[in-house]
CSV table of C-alpha atoms in Angstrom, one decimal:
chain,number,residue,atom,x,y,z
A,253,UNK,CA,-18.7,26.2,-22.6
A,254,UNK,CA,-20.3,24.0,-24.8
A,255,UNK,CA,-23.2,21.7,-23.9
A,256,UNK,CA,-24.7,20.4,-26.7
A,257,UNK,CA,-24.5,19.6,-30.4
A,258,UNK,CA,-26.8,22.8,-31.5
A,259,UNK,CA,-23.7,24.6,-30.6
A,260,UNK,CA,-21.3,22.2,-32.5
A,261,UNK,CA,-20.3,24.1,-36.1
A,262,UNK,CA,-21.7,21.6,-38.4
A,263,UNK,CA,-22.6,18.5,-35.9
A,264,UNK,CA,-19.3,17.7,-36.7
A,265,UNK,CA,-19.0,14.4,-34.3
A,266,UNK,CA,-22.8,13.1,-35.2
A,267,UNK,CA,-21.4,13.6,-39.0
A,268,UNK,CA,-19.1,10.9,-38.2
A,269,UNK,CA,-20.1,8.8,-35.0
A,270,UNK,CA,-23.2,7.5,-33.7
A,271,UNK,CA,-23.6,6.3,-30.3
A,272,UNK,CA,-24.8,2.3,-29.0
A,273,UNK,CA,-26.5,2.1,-25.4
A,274,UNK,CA,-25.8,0.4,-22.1
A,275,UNK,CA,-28.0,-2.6,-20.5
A,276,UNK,CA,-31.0,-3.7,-19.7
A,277,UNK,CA,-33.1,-2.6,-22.7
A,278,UNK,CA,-31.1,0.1,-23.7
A,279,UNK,CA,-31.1,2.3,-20.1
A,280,UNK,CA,-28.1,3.1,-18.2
A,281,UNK,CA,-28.9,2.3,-14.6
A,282,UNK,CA,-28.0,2.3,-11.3
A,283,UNK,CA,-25.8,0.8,-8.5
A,284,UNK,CA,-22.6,0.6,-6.3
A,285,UNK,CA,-19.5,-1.6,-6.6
A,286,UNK,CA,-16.0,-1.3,-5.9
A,287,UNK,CA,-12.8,-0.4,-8.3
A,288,UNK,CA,-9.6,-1.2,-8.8
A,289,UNK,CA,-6.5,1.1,-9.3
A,290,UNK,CA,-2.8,-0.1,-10.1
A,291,UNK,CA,-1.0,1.0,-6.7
A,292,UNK,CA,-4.0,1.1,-3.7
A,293,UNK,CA,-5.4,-2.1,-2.8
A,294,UNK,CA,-9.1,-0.8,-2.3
A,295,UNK,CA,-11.7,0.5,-4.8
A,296,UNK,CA,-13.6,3.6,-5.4
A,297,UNK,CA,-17.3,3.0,-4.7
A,298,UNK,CA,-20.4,5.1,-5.3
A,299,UNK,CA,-24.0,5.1,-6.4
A,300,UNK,CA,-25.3,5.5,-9.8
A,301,UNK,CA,-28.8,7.2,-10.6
A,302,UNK,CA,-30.8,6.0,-13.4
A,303,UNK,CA,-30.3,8.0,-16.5
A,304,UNK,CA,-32.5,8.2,-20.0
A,305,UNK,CA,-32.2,5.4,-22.4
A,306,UNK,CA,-30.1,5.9,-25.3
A,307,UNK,CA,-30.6,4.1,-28.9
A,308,UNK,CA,-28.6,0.4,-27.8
A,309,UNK,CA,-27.7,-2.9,-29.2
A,310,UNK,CA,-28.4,-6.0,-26.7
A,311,UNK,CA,-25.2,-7.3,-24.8
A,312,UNK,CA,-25.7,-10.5,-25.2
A,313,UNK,CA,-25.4,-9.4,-29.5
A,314,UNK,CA,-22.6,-7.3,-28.3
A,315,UNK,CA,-20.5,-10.2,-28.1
A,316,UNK,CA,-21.3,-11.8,-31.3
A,317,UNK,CA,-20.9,-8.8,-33.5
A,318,UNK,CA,-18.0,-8.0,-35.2
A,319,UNK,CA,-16.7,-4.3,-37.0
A,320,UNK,CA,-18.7,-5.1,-39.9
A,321,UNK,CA,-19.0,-1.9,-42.5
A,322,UNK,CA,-21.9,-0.3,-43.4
A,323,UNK,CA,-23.8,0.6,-47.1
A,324,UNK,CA,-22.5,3.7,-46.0
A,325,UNK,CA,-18.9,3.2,-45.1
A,326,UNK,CA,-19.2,3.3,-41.4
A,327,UNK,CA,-18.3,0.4,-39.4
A,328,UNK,CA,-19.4,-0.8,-35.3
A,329,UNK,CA,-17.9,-2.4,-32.8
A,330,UNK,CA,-19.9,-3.7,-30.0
A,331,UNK,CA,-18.6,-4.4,-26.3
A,332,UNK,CA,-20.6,-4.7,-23.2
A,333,UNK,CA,-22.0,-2.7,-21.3
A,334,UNK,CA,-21.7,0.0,-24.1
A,335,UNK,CA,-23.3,-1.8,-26.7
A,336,UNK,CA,-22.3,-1.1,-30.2
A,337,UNK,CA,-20.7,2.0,-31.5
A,338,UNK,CA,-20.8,3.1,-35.2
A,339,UNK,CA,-17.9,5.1,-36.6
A,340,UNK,CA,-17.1,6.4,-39.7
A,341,UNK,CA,-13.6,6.4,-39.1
A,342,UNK,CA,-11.4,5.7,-36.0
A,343,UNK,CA,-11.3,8.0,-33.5
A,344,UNK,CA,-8.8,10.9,-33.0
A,345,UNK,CA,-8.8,11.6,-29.6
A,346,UNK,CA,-9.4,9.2,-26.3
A,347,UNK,CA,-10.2,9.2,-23.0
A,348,UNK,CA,-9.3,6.6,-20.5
A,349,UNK,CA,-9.2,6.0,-16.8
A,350,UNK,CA,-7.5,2.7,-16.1
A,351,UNK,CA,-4.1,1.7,-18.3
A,352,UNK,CA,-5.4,-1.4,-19.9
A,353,UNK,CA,-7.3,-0.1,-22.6
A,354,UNK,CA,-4.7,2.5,-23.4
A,355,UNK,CA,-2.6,-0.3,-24.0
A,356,UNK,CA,-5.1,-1.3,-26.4
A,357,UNK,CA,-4.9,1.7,-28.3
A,358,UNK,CA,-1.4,1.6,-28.1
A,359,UNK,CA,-0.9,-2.0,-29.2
A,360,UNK,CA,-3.6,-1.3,-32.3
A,361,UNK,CA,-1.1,1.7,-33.9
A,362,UNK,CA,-3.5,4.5,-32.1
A,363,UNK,CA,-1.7,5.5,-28.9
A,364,UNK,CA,-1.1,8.8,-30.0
A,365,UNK,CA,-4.6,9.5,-29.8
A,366,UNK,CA,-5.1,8.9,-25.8
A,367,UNK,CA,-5.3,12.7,-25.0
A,368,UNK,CA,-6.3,11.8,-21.0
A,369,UNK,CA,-6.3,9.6,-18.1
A,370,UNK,CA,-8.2,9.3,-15.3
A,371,UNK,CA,-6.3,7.4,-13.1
A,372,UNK,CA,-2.9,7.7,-12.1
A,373,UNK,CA,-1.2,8.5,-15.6
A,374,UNK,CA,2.0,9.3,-13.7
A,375,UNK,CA,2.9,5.8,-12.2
A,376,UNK,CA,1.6,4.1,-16.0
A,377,UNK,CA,3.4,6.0,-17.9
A,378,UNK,CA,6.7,5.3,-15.9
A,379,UNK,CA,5.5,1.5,-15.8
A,380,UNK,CA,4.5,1.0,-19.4
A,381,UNK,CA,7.8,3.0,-20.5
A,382,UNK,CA,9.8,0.6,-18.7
A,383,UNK,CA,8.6,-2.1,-20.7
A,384,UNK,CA,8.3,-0.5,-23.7
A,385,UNK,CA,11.5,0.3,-24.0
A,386,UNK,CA,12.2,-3.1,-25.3
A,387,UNK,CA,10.2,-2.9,-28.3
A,388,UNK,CA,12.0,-0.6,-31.1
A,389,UNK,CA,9.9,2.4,-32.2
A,390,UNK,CA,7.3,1.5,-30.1
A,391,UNK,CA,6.3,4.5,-26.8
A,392,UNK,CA,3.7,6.3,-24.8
A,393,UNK,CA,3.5,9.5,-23.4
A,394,UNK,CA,1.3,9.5,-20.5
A,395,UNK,CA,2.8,10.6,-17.4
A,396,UNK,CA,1.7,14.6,-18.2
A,397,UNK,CA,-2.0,13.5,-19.6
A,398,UNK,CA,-4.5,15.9,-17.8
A,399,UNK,CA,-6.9,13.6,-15.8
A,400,UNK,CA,-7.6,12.9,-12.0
A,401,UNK,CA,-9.9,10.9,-10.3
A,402,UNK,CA,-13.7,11.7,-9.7
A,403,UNK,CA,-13.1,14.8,-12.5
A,404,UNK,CA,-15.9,16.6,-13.6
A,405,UNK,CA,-18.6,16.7,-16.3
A,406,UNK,CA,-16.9,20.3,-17.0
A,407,UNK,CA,-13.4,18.5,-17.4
A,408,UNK,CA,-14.9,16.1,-20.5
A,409,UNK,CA,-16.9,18.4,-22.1
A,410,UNK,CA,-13.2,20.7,-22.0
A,411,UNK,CA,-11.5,17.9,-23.6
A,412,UNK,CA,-13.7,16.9,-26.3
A,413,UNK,CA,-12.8,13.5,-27.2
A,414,UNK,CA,-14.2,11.4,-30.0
A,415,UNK,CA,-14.1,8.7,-27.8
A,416,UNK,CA,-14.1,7.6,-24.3
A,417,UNK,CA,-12.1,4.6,-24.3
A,418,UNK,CA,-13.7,3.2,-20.8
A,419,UNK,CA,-16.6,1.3,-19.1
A,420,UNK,CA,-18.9,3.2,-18.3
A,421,UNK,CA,-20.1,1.5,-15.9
A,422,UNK,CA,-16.4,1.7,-14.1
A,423,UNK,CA,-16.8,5.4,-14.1
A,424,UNK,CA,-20.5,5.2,-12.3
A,425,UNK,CA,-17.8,4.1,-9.1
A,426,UNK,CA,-16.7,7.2,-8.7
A,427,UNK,CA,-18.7,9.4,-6.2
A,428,UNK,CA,-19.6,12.5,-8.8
A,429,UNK,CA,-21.0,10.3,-11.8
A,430,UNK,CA,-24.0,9.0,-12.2
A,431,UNK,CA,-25.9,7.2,-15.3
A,432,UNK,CA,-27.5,9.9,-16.1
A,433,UNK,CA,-24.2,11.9,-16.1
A,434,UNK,CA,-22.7,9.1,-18.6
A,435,UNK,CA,-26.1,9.4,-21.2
A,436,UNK,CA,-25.7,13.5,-20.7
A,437,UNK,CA,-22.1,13.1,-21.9
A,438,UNK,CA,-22.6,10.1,-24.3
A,439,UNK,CA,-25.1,12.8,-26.5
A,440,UNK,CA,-23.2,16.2,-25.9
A,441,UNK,CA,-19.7,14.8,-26.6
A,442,UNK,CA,-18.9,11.5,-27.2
A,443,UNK,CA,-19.4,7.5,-26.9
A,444,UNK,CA,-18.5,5.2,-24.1
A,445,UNK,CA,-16.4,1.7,-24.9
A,446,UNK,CA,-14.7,-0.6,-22.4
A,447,UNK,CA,-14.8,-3.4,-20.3
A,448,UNK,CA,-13.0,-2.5,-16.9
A,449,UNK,CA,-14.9,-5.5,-14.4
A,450,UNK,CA,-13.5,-8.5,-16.4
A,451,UNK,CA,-10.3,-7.5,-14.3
A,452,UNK,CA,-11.4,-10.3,-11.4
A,453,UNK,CA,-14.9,-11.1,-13.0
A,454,UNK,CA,-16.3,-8.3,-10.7
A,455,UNK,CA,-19.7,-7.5,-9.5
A,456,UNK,CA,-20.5,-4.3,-11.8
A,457,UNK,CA,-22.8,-1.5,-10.2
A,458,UNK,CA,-26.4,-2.5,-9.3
A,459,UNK,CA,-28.2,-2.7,-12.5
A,460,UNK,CA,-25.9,-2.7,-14.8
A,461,UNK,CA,-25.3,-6.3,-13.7
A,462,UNK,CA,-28.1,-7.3,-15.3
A,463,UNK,CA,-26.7,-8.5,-19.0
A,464,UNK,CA,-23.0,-7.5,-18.3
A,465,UNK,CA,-20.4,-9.9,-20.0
A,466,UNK,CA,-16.8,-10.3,-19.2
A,467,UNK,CA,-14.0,-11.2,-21.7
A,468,UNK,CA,-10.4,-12.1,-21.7
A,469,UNK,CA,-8.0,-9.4,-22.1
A,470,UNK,CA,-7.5,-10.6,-25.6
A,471,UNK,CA,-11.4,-10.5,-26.7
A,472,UNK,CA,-11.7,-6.7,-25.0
A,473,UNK,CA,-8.5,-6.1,-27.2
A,474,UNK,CA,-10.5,-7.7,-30.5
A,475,UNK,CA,-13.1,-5.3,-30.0
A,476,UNK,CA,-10.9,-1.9,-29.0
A,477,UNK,CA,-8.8,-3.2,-32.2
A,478,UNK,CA,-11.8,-3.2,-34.4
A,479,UNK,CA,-12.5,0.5,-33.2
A,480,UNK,CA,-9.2,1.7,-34.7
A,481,UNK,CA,-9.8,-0.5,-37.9
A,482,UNK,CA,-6.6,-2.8,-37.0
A,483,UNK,CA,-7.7,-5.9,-37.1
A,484,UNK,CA,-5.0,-6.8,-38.4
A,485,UNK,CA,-2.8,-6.1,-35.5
A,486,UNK,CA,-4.6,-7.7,-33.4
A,487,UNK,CA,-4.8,-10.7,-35.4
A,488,UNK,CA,-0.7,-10.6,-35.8
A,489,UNK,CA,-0.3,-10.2,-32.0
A,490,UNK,CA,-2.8,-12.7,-30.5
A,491,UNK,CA,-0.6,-15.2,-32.6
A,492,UNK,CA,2.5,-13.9,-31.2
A,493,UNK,CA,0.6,-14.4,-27.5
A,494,UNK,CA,-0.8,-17.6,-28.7
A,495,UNK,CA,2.4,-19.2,-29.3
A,496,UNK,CA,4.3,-17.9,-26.6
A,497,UNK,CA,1.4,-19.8,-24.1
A,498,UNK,CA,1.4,-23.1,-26.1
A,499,UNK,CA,5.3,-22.8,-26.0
A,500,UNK,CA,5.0,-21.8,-22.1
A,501,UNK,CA,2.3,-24.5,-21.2
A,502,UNK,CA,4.2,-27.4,-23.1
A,503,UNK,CA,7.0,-27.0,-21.0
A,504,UNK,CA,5.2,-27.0,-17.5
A,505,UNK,CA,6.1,-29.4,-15.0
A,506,UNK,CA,4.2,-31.1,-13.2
A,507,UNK,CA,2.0,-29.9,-10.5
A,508,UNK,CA,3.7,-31.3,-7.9
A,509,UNK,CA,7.1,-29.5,-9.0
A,510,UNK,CA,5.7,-26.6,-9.0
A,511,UNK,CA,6.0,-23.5,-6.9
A,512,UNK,CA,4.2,-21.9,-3.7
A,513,UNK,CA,3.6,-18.6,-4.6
A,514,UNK,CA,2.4,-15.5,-3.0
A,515,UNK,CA,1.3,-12.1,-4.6
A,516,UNK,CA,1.6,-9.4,-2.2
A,517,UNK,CA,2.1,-5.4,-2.0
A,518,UNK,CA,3.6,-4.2,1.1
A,519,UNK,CA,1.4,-1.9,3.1
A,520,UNK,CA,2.7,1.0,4.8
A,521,UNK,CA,2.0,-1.2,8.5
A,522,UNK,CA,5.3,-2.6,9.4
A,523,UNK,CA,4.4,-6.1,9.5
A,524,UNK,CA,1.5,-6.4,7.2
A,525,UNK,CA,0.4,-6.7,3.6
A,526,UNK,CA,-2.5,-6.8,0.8
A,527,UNK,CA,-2.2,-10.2,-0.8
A,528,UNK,CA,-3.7,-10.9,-4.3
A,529,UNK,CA,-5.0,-13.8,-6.3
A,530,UNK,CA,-2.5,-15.6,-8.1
A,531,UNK,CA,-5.2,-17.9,-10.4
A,532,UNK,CA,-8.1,-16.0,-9.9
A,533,UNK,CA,-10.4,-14.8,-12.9
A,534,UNK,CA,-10.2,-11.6,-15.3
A,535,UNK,CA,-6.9,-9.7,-16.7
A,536,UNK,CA,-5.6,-9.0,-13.8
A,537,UNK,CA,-4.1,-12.4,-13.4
A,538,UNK,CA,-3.6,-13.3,-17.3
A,539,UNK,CA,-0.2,-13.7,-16.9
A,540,UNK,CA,0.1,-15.8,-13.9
A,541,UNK,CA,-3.1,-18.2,-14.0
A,542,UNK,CA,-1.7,-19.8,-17.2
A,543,UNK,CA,1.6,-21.0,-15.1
A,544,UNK,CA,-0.3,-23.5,-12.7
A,545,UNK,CA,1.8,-22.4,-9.7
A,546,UNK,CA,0.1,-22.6,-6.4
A,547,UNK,CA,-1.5,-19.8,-4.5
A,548,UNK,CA,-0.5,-20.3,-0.8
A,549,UNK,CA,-3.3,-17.3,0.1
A,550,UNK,CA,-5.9,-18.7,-2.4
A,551,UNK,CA,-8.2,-18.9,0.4
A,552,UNK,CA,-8.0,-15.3,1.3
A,553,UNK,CA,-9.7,-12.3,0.3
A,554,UNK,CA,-7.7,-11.2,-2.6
A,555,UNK,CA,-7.2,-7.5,-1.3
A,556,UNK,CA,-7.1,-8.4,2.4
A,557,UNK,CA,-3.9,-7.9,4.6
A,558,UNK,CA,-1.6,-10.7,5.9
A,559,UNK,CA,0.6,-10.2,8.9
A,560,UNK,CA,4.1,-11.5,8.5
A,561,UNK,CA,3.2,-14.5,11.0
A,562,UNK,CA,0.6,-15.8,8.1
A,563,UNK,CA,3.0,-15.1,5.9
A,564,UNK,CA,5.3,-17.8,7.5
A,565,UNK,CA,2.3,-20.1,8.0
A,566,UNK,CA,2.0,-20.0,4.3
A,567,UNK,CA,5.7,-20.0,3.4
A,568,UNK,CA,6.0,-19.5,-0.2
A,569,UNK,CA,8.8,-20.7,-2.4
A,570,UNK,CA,8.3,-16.9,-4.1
A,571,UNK,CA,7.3,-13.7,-4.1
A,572,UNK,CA,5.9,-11.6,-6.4
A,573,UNK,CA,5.7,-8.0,-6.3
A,574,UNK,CA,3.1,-6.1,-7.6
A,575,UNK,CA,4.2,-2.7,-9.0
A,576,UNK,CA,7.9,-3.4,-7.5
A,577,UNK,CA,8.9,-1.4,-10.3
A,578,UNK,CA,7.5,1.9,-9.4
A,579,UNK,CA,9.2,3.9,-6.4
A,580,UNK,CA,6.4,3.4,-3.8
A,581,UNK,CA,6.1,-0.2,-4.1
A,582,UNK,CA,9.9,-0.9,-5.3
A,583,UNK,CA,10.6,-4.5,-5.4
A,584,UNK,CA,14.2,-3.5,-3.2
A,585,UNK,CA,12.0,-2.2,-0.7
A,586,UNK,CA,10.0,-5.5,0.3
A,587,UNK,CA,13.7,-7.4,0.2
A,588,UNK,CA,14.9,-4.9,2.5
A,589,UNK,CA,11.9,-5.0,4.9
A,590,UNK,CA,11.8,-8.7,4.8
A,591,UNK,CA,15.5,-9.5,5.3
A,592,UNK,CA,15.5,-7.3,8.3
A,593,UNK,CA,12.5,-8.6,10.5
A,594,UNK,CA,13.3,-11.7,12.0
A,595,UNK,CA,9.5,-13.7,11.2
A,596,UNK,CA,9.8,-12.7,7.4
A,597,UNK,CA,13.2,-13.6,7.3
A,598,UNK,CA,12.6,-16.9,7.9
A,599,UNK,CA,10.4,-17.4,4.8
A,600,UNK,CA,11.5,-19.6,2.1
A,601,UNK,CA,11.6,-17.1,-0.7
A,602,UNK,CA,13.2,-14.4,1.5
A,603,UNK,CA,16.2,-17.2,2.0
A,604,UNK,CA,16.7,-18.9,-1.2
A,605,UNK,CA,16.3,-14.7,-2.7
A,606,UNK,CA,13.0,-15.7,-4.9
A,607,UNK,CA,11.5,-12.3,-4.8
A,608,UNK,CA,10.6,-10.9,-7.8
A,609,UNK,CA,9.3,-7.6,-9.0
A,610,UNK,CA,5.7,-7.2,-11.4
A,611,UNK,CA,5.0,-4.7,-13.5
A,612,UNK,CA,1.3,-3.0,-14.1
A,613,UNK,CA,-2.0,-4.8,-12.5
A,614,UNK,CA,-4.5,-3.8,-15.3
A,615,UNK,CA,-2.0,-4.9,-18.0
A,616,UNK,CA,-3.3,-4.8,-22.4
A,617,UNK,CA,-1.9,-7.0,-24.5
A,618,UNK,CA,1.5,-5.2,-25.1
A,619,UNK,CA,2.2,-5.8,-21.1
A,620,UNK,CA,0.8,-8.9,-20.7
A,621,UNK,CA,3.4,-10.4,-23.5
A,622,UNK,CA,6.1,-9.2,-21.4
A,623,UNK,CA,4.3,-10.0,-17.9
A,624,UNK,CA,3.8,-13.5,-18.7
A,625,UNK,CA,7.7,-14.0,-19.9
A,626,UNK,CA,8.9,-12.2,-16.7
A,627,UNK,CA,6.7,-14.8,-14.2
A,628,UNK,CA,7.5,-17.9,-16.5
A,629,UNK,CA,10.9,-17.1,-15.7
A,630,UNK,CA,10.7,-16.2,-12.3
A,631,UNK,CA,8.6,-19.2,-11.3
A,632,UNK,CA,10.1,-21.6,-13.5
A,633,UNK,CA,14.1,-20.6,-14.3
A,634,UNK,CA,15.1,-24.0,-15.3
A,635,UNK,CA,12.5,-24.4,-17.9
A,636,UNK,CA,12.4,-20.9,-19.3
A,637,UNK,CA,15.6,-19.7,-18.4
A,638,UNK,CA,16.9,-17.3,-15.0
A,639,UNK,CA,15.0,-13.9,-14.4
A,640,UNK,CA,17.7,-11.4,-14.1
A,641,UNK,CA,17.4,-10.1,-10.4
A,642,UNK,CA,15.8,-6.2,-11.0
A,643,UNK,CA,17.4,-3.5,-9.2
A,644,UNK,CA,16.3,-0.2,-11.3
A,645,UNK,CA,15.9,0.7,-15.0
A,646,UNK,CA,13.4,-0.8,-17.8
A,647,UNK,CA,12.5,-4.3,-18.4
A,648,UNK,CA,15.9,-6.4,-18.1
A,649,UNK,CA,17.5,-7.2,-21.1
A,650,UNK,CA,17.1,-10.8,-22.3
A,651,UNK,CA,19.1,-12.4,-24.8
A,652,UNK,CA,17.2,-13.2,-27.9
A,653,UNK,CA,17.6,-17.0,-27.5
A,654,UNK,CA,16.3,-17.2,-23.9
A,655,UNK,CA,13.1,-14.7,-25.2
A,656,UNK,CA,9.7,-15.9,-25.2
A,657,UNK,CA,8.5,-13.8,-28.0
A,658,UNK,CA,10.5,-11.8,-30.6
A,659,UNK,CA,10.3,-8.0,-29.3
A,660,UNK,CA,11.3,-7.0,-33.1
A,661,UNK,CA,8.2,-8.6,-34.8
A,662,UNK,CA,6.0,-7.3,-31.7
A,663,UNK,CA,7.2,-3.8,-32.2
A,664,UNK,CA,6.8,-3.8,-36.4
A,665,UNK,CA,3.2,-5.2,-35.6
A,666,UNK,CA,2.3,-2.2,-33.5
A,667,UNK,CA,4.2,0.2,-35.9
A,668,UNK,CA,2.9,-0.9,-39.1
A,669,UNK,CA,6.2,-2.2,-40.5
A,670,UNK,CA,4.9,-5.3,-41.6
């Protein structure tokens, strides 16, 4: 197996990429946190060892710095808590764990070149196909990456990639990784960049909170763009999303007319469930915090569990779904268990039928487009038009007058047609 660039036929990676740092003067340190993951409700948590310093650019810089070239034709991109990364040409191969930055890739021209995934890649790539389906030309193939959670150092250095498209402080959650296992890999195989705790603004691993900056979806997209050298994309898109959220918060009404909401995953308890934040900070909730509805469990512990008696107490005017398109979590199932009990039943949105399905949690850009059209319409059907009622398949069709963004000049963005 090999461990290290002496035994690399002409250093070909250093010929072409060199490697930022982490925080706090360069170092990659230590800590514990907890994770996220699209269909569990709980987070991976682990301690992180501190690891040799690496050659690093400050965070706070990281932010400022865009994918400027070189004198000698490479470019860098610069994301906390990697730092900056110097390429000489975008990479071929990725790594990810969580499905938001292979959306990136995707979205920037480059999803052919996620070759793994750490979490899950089943369920996203069923998910993301679903929506994807809408946008001509435009697909992933993720459900047979190789990946699993808590892999080994053996499994990356197997895989080779140019680039592993995640935080890295993310993967210091996982019981088998340490810093010192993320600098070993960062100098044998290849780079770290991502941003995985702007999901909910989230407390990253002991010292790697010192520094770290979270972003909007949409900057952690600017900078994952700027990696593949398609800045233009991103440009094209983030006006697509731009006007779709003027167009949506224009036609708001006011916060008195507004609905109750509540955010839930059924647990496997029959008369329980994990409730989410509706407005809370970080991507997770980009699609919903924009609409102004009100969270009716915004003073519980997104991630906590609800019996159906709070449930009443709180009596939303809807219901979303999280995952309630994937088979575990179907949307049909929580209709069905709440029709049938005879607290839940009671609940406003179980009578007036208001329950609605969500796709993906840790969404990119090409899912949040669609995510934010589906809960504009399913909060607010007389301004945006009705939300089909799901059932099965991919994203409903929508005719192209009652669209909140053209899915033609979406998918010719992402596949270079214009």
């Amino acid at each position: 197996m090999v461990r290290d660039d002496e035994a690399r036929p002409g250093h070909t990676r250093r010929d072409w990429m060199k490697y930022g740092g982490a925080l706090v003067a360069g170092g990659l340190l230590t800590g514990c946190t907890g994770g996220d993951s699209e269909s569990t409700p709980t987070g991976a948590a682990a301690e992180a060892t501190t690891g040799e310093p690496v050659t690093a650019t400050p965070a706070d810089a990281a932010a400022e710095t865009t994918a400027e070239s070189t004198e000698s034709g490479s470019y860098e991109a610069c994301l906390s808590p990697a730092g900056c990364v110097e390429f000489a040409e975008p990479p071929g191969s990725v790594l990810t764990i969580l499905p938001h930055h292979a959306d990136m890739a995707t979205a920037a021209g480059h999803g052919d070149a996620v070759d793994a995934m750490l979490y899950n890649p089943g369920y996203n790539g069923t998910i993301w196909s679903k929506f994807l389906e809408r946008l001509p030309g435009v697909s992933v193939e993720w459900a047979d990456l190789p990946g699993e959670w808590n892999p080994s150092k053996e499994f990356l250095y197997e895989l080779d990639a140019d680039l592993h498209l995640d935080d890295p402080a993310y993967m210091t959650t996982m019981d088998a990784w340490t810093a010192g296992d993320i600098t070993e890999v960062t100098e044998n195989v290849g780079p770290w960049f991502g941003n995985t705790f702007s999901n909910a603004n989230k407390q990253p691993p002991g010292e790697w909170a010192e520094g770290y900056e979270y972003y909007t979806l949409w900057e952690i997209f600017e900078r994952v763009a700027q990696v593949f050298r398609a800045e233009e994309r991103y440009t094209a898109l983030k006006r697509v999303h731009d006007e779709m959220l003027s167009t949506v918060e224009s036609n708001l009404p006011s916060e008195d007319e507004r609905p109750s909401v509540a955010m839930i995953i059924l647990s496997q308890a029959e008369d329980s469930m994990w409730v989410y934040a509706l407005n809370g900070p970080g991507f997770l909730t980009a699609h919903t915090r924009p609409l102004g509805a009100t969270d009716v469990f915004a003073d519980v512990e997104t991630e906590s569990t609800v019996g159906y008696e709070g449930l009443l107490e709180a009596d939303p005017d809807v219901i979303l779904c999280l995952a309630g398109m994937s088979d575990q979590r179907h949307v049909s199932k929580t209709r069905e268990r709440f029709e049938d009990d005879p607290t839940a039943q009671s609940v406003s949105a179980v009578e007036d039928e208001r329950i609605y399905t969500q796709g993906g949690r840790n969404q990119g850009p090409l899912m949040n487009l669609f995510q934010t059209e589906m809960a504009a319409k399913q909060l607010y059907p007389e301004q945006f038009g009705e939300w089909p009622t799901y059932t099965e398949g991919p994203y409903p069709e929508i005719p192209p007058e009652e669209q909140l963004f053209d899915r033609e000049r979406v998918a010719d963005i992402v596949t270079g047609a214009t």
